[in-house]
mmCIF file with all atom_site columns, C-alpha atoms in Angstrom:
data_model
loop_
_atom_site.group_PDB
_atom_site.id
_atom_site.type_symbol
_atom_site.label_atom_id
_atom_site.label_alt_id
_atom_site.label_comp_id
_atom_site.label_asym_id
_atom_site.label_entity_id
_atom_site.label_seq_id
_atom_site.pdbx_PDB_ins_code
_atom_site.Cartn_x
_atom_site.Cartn_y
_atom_site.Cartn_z
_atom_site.occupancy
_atom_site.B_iso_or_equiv
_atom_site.pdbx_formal_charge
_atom_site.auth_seq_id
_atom_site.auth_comp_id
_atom_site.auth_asym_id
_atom_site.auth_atom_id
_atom_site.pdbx_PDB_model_num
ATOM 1   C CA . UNK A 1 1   ? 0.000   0.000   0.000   1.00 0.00 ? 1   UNK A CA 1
ATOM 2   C CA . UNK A 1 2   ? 2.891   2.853   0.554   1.00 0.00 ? 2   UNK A CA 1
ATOM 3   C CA . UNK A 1 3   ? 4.754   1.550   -2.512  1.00 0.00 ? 3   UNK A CA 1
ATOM 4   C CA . UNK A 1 4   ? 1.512   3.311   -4.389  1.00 0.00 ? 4   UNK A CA 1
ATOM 5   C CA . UNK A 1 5   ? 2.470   6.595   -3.032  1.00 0.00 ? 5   UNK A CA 1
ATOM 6   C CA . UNK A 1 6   ? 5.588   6.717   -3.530  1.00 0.00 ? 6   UNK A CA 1
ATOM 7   C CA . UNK A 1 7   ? 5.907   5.304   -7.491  1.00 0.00 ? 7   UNK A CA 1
ATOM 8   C CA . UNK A 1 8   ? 7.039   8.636   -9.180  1.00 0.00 ? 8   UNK A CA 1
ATOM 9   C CA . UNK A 1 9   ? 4.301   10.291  -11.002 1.00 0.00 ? 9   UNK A CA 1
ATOM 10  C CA . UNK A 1 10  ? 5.534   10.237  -15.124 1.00 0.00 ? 10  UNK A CA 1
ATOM 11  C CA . UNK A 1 11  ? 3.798   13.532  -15.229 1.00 0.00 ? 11  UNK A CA 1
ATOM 12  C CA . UNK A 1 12  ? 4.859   15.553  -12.370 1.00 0.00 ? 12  UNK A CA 1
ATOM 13  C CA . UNK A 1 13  ? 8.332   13.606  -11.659 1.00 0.00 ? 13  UNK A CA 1
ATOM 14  C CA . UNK A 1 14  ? 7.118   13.350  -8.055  1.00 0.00 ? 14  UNK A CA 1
ATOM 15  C CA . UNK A 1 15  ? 5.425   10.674  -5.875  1.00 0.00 ? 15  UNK A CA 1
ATOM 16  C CA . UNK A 1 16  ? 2.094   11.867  -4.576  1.00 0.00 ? 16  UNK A CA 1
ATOM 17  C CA . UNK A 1 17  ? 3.190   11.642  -0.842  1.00 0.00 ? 17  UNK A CA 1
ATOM 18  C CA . UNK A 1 18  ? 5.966   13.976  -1.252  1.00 0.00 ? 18  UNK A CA 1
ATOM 19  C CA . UNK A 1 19  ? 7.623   17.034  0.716   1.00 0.00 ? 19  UNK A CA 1
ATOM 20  C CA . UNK A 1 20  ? 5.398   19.753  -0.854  1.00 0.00 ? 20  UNK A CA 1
ATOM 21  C CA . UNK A 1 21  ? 1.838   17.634  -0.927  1.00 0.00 ? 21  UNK A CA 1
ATOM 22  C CA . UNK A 1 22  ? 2.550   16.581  2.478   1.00 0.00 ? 22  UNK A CA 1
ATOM 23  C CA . UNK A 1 23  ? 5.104   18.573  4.859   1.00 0.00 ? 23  UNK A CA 1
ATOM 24  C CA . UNK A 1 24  ? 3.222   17.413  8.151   1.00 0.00 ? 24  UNK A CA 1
ATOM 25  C CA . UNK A 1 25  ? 2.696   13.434  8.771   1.00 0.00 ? 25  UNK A CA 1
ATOM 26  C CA . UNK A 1 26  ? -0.812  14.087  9.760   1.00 0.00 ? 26  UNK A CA 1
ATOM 27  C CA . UNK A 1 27  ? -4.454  12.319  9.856   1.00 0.00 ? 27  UNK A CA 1
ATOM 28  C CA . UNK A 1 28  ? -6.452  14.871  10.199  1.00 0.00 ? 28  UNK A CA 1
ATOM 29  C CA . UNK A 1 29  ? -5.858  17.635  12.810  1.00 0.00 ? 29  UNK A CA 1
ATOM 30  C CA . UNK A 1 30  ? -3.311  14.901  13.985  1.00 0.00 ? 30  UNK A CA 1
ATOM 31  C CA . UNK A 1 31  ? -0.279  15.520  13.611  1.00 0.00 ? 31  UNK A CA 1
ATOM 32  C CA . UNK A 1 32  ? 2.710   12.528  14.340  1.00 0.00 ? 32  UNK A CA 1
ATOM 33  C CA . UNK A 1 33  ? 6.463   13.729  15.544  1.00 0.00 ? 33  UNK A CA 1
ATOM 34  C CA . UNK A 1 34  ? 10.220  11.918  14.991  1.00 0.00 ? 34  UNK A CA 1
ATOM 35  C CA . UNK A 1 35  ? 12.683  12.523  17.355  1.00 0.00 ? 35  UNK A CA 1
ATOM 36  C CA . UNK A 1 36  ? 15.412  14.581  15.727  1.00 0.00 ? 36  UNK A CA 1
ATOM 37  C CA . UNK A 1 37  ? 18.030  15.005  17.961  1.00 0.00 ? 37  UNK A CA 1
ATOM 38  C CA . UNK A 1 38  ? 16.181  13.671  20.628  1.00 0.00 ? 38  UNK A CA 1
ATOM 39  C CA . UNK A 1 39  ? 13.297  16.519  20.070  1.00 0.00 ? 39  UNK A CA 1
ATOM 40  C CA . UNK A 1 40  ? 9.898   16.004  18.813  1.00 0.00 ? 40  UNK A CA 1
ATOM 41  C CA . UNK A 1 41  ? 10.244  17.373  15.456  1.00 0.00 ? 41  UNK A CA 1
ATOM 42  C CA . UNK A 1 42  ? 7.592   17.545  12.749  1.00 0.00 ? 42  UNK A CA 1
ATOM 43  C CA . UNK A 1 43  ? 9.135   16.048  9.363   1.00 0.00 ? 43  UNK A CA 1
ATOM 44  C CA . UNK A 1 44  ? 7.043   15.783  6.162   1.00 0.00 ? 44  UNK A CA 1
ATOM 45  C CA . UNK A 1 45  ? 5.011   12.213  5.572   1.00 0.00 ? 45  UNK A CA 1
ATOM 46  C CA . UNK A 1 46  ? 7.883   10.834  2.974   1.00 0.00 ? 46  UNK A CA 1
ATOM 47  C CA . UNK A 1 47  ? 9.918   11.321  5.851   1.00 0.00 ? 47  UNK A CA 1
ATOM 48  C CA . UNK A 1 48  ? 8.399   10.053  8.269   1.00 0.00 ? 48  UNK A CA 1
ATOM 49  C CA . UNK A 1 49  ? 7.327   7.077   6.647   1.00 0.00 ? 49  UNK A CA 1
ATOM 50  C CA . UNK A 1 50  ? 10.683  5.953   4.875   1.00 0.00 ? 50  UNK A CA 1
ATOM 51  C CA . UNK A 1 51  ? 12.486  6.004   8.644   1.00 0.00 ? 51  UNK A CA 1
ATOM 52  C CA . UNK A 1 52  ? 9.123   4.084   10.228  1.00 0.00 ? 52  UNK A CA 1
ATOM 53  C CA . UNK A 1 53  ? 10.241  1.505   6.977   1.00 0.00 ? 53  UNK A CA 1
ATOM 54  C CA . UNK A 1 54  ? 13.777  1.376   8.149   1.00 0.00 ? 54  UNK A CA 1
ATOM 55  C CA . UNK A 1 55  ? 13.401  1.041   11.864  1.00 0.00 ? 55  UNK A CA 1
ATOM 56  C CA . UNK A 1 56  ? 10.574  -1.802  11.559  1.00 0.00 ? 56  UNK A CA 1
ATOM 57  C CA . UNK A 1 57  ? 12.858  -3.540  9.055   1.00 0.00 ? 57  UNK A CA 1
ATOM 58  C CA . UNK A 1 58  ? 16.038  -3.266  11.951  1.00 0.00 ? 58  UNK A CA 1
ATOM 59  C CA . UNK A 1 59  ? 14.020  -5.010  14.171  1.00 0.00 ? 59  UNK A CA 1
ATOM 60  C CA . UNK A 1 60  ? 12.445  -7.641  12.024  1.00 0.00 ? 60  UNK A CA 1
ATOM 61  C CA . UNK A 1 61  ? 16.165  -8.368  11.090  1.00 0.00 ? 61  UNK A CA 1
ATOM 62  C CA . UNK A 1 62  ? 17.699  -7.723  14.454  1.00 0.00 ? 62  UNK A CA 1
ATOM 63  C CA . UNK A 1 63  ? 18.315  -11.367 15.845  1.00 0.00 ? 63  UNK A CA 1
ATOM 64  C CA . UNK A 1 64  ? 17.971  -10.499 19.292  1.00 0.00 ? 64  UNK A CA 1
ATOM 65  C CA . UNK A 1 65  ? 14.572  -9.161  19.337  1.00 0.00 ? 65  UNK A CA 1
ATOM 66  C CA . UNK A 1 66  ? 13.901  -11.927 16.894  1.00 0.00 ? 66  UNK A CA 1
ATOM 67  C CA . UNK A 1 67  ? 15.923  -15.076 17.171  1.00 0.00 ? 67  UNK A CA 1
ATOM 68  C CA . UNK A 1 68  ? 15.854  -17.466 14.548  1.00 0.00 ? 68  UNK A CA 1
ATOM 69  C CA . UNK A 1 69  ? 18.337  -19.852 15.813  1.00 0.00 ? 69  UNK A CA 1
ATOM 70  C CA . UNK A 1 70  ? 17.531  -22.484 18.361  1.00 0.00 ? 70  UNK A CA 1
ATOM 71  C CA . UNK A 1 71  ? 17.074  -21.693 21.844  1.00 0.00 ? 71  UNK A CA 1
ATOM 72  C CA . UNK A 1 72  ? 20.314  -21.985 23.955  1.00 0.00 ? 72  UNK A CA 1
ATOM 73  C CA . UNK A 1 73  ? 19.642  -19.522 26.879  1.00 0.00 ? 73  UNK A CA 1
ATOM 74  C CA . UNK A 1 74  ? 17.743  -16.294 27.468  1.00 0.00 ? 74  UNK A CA 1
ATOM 75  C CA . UNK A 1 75  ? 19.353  -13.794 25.505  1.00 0.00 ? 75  UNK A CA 1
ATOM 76  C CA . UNK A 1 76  ? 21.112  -10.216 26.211  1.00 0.00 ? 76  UNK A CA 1
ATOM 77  C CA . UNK A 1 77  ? 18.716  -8.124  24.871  1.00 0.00 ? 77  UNK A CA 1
ATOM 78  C CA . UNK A 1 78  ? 18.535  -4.161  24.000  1.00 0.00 ? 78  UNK A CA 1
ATOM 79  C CA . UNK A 1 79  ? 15.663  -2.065  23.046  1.00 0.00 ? 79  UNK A CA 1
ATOM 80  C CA . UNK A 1 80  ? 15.249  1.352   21.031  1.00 0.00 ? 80  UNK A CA 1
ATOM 81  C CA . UNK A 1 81  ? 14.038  4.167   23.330  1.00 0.00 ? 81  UNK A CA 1
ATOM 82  C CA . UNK A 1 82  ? 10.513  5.344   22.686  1.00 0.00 ? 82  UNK A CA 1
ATOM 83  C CA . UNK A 1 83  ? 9.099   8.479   25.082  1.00 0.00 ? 83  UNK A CA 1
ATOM 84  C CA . UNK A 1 84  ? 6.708   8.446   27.583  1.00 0.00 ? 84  UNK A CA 1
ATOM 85  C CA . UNK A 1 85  ? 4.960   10.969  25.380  1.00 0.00 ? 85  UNK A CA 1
ATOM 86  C CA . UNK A 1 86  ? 4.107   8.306   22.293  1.00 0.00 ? 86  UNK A CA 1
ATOM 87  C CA . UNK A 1 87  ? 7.003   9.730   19.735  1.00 0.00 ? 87  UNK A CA 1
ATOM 88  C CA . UNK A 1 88  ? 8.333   7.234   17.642  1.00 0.00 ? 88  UNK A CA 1
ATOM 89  C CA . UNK A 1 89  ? 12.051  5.966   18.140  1.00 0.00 ? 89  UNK A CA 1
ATOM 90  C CA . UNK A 1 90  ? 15.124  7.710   17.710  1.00 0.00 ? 90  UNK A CA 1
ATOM 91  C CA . UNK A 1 91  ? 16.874  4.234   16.749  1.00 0.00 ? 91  UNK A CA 1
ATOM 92  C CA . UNK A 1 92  ? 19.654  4.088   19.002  1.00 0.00 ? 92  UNK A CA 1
ATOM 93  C CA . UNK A 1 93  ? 20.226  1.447   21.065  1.00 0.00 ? 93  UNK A CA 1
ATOM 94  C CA . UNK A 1 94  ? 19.880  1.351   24.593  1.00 0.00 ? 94  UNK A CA 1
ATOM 95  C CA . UNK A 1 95  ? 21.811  -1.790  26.696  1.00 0.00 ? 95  UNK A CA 1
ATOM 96  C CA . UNK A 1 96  ? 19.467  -3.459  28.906  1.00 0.00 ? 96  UNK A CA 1
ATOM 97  C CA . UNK A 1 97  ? 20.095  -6.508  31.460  1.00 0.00 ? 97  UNK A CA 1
ATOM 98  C CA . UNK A 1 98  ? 19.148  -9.638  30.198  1.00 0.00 ? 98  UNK A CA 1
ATOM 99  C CA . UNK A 1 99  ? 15.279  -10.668 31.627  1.00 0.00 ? 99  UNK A CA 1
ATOM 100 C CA . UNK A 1 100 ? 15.098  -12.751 35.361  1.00 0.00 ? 100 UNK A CA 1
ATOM 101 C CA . UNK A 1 101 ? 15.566  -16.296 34.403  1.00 0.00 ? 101 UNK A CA 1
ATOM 102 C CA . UNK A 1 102 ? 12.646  -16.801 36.876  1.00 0.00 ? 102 UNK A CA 1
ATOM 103 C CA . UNK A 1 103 ? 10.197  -14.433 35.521  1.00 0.00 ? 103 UNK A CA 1
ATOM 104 C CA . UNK A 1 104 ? 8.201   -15.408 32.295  1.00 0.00 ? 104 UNK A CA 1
ATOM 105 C CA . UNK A 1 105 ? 7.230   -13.689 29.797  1.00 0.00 ? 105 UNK A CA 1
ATOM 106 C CA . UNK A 1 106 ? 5.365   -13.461 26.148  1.00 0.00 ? 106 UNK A CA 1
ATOM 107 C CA . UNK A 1 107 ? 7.573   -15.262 23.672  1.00 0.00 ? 107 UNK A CA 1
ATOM 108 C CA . UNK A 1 108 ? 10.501  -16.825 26.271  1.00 0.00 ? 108 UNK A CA 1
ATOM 109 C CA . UNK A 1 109 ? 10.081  -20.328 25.552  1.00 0.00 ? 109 UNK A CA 1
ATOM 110 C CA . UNK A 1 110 ? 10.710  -19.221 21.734  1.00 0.00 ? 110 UNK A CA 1
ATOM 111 C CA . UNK A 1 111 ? 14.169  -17.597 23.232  1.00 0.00 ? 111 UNK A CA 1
ATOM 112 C CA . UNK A 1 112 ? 12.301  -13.954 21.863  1.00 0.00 ? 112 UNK A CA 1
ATOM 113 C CA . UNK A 1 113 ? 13.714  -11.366 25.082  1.00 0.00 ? 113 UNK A CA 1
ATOM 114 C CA . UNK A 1 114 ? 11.753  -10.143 27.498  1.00 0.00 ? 114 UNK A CA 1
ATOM 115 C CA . UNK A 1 115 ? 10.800  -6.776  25.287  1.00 0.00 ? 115 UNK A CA 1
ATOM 116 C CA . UNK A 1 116 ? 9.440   -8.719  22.851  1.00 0.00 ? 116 UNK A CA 1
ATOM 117 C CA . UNK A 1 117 ? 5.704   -7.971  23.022  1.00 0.00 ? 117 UNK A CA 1
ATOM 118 C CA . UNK A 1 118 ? 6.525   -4.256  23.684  1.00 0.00 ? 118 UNK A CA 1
ATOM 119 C CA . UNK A 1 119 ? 8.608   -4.492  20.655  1.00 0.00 ? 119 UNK A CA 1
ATOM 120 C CA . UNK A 1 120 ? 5.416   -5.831  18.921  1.00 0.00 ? 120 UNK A CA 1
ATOM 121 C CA . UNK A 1 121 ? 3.515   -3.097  20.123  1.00 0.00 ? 121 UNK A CA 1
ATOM 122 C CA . UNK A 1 122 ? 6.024   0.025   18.828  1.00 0.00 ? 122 UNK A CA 1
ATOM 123 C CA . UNK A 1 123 ? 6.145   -1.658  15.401  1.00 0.00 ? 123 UNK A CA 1
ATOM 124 C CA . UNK A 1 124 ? 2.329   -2.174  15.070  1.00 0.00 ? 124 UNK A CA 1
ATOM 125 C CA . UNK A 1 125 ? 1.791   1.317   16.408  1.00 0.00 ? 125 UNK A CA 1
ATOM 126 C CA . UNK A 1 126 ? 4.408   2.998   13.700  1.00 0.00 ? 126 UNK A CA 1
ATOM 127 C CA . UNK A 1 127 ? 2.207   1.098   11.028  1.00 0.00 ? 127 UNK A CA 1
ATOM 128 C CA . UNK A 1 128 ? -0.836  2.217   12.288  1.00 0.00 ? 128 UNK A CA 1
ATOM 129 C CA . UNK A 1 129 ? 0.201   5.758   11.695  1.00 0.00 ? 129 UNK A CA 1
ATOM 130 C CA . UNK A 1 130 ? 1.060   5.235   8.163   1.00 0.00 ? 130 UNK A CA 1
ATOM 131 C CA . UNK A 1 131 ? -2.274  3.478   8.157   1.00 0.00 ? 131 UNK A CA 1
ATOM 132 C CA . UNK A 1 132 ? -3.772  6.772   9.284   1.00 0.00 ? 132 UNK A CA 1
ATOM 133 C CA . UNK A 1 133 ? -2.329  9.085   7.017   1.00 0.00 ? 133 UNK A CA 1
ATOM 134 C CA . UNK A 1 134 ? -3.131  6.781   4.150   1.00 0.00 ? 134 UNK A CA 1
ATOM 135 C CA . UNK A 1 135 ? -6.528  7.005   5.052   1.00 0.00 ? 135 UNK A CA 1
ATOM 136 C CA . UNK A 1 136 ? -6.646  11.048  5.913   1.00 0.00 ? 136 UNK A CA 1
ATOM 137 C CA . UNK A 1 137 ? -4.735  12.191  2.855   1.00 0.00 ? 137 UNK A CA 1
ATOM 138 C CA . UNK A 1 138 ? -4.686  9.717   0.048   1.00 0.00 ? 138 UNK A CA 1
ATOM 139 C CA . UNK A 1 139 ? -7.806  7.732   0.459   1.00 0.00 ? 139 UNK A CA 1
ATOM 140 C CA . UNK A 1 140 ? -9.648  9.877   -2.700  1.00 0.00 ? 140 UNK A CA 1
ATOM 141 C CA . UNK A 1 141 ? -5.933  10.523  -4.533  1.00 0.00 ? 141 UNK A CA 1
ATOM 142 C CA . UNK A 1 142 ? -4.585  8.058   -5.184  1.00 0.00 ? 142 UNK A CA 1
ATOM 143 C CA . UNK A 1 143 ? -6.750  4.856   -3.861  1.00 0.00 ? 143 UNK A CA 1
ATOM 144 C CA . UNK A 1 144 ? -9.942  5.674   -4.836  1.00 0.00 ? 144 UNK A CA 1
ATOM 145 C CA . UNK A 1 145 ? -8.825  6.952   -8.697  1.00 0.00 ? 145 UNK A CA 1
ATOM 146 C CA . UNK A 1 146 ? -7.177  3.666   -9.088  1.00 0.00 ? 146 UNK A CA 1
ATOM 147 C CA . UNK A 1 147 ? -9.809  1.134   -7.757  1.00 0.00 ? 147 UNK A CA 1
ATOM 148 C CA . UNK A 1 148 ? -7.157  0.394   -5.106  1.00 0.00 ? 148 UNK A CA 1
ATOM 149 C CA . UNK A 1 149 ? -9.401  1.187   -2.181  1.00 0.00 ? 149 UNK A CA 1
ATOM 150 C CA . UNK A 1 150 ? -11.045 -2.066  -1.480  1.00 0.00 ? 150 UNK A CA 1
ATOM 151 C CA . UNK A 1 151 ? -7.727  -3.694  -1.541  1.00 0.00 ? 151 UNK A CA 1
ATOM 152 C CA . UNK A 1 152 ? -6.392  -0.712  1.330   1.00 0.00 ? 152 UNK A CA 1
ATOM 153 C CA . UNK A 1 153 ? -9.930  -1.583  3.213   1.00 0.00 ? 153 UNK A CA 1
ATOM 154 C CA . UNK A 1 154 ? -9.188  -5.223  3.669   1.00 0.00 ? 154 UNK A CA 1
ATOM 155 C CA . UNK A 1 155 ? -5.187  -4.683  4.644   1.00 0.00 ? 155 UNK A CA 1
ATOM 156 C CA . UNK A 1 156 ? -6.945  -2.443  7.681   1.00 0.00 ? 156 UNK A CA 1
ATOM 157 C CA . UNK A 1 157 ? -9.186  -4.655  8.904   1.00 0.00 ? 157 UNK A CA 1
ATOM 158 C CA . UNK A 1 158 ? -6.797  -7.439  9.237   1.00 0.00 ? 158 UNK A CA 1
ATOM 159 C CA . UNK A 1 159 ? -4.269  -4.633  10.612  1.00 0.00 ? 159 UNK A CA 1
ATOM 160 C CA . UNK A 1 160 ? -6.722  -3.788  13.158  1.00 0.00 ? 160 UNK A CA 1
ATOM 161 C CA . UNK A 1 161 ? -7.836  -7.082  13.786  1.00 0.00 ? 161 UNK A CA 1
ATOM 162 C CA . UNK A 1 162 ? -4.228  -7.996  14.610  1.00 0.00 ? 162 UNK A CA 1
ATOM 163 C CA . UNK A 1 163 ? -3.850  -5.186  16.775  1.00 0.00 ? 163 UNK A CA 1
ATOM 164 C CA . UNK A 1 164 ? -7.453  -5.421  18.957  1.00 0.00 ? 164 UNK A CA 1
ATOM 165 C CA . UNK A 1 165 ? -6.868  -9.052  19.660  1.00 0.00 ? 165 UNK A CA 1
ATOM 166 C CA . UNK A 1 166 ? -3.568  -8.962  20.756  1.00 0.00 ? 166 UNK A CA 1
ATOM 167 C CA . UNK A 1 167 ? -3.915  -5.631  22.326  1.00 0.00 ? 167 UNK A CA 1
ATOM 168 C CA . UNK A 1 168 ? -0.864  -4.222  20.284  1.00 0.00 ? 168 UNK A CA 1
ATOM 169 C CA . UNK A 1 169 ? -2.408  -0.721  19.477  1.00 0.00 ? 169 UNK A CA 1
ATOM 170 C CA . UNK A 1 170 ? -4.073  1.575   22.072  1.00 0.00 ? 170 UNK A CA 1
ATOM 171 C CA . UNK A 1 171 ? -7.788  2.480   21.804  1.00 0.00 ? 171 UNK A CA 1
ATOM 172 C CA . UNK A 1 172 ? -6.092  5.832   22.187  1.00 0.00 ? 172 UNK A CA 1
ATOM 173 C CA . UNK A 1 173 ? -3.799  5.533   19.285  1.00 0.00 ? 173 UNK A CA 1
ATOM 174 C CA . UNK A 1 174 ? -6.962  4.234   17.419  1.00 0.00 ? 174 UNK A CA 1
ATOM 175 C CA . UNK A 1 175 ? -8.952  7.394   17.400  1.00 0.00 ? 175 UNK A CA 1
ATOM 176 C CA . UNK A 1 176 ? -7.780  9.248   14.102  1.00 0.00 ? 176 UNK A CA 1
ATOM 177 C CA . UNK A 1 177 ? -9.680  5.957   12.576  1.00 0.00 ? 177 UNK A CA 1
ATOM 178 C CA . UNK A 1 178 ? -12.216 4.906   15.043  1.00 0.00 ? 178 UNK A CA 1
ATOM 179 C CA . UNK A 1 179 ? -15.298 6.334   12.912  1.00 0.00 ? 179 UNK A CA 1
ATOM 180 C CA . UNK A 1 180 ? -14.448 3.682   10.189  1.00 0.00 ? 180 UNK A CA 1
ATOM 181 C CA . UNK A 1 181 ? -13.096 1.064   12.353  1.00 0.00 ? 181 UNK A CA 1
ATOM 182 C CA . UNK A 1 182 ? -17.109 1.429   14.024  1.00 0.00 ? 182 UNK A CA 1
ATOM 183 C CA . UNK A 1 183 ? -18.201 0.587   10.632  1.00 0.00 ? 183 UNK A CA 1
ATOM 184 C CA . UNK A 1 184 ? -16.542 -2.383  10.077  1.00 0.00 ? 184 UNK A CA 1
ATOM 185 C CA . UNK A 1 185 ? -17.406 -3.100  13.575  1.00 0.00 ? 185 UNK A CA 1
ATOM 186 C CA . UNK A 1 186 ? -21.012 -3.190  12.164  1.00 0.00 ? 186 UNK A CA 1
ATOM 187 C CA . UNK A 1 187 ? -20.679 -4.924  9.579   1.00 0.00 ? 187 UNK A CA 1
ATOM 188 C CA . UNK A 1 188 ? -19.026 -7.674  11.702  1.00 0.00 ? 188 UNK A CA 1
ATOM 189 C CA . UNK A 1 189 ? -16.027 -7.577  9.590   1.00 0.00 ? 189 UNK A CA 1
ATOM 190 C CA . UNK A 1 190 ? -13.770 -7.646  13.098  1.00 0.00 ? 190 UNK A CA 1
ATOM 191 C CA . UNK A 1 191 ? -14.866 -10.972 15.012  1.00 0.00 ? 191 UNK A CA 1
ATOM 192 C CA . UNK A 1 192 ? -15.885 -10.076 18.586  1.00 0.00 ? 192 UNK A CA 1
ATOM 193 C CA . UNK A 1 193 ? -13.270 -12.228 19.996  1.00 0.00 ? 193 UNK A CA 1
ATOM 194 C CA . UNK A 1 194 ? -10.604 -9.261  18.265  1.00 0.00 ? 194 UNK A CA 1
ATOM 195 C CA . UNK A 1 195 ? -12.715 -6.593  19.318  1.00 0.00 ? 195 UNK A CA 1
ATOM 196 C CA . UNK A 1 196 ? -12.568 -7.881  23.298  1.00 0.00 ? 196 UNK A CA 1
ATOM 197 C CA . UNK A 1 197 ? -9.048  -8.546  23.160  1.00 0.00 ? 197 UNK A CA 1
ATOM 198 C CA . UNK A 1 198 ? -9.791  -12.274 23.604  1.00 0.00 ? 198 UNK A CA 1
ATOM 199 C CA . UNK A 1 199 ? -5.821  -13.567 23.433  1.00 0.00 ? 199 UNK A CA 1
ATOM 200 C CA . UNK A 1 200 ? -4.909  -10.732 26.076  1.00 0.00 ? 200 UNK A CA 1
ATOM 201 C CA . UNK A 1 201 ? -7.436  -11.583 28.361  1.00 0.00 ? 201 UNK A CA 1
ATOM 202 C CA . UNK A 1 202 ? -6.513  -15.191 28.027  1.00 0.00 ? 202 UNK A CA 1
ATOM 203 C CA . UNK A 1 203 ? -3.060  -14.552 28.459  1.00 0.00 ? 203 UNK A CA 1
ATOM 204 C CA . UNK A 1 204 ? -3.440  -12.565 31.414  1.00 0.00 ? 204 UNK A CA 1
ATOM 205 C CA . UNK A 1 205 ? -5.345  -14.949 33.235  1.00 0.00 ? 205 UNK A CA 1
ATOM 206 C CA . UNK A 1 206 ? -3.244  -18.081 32.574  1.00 0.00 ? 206 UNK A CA 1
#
């Protein structure tokens, strides 16, 4: 879905997320920050989403937060610092003590560290944003021009179905889409079991 915003347009020689089009990475009267120097900064969309690209694809390939190899022991782990205020990552990498060999945790029998499910959460919460600003800014140009809008429709509700029944995105990072996610709701195209959290629940109480 961002590939078709950022294919170079054959007329204008730009992509139709670009600096000029979109200089805020906003949905809506939303508008998302980077850390720049360890500030919130506002950068345009292009921006914004080429460095959410990057970062997810660190930690997908990072073999720490997600070990392919056969588990040997708990792992050394280190995380990316996020702030307390919901800006996303400034990518460098902060040591952290390997987790209590005594305390469990989501993922430890698959040797994933104990940050794993807060990993989970950042990443799904940077793609929600893009999500958003999809939605807010390009839903009519380009998606809708190109009959490319039913195909962005179904990627979201599986995105959000992910998210509500895992409980990796907060109902508060929801809200710049929570009038269409309550139409899907309608039209039952998230199972209730997503839409209560059902595998969070569960996990809590075993």
């Amino acid at each position: 879905m961002l590939q078709v915003i950022q294919e170079i347009n054959g007329v204008t020689g730009y992509p139709i997320c670009n600096e000029m089009t979109c200089p805020t990475m906003s949905a809506g009267n939303l508008t998302y920050t980077w850390l720049v120097d360890g500030k919130a900064a506002r950068i345009s969309a292009p921006k914004f989403i080429n460095r959410v690209e990057k970062w997810i694809v660190s930690k997908i390939h990072d073999p720490v937060m997600f070990p392919t190899d056969p588990v040997t022991a708990t792992p050394i782990t280190f995380g990316y610092t996020e702030q307390a205020n919901g800006e996303a990552p400034s990518g460098q990498p902060q040591q952290q003590a390997a987790g209590d060999p005594s305390q469990d945790w989501i993922g430890k029998s698959s040797g994933f560290p104990p940050t794993f499910y807060k990993d989970c959460q950042g990443i799904m919460k940077q793609m929600f944003r893009c999500y958003a600003h999809l939605y807010h800014g390009h839903w009519e140009n380009p998606f809708w021009h190109i009959n490319k809008h039913e195909v962005l429709n179904m990627c979201f509700v599986h995105f959000v179905t992910v998210a509500k029944y895992y409980k990796l995105v907060s109902d508060k990072e929801l809200e710049p889409m929570q009038p269409l996610i309550d139409i899907y709701t309608k039209q039952e195209k998230i199972p209730p079991e997503a839409l209560a959290g059902h595998w969070a629940q569960h996990s809590s109480q075993s």
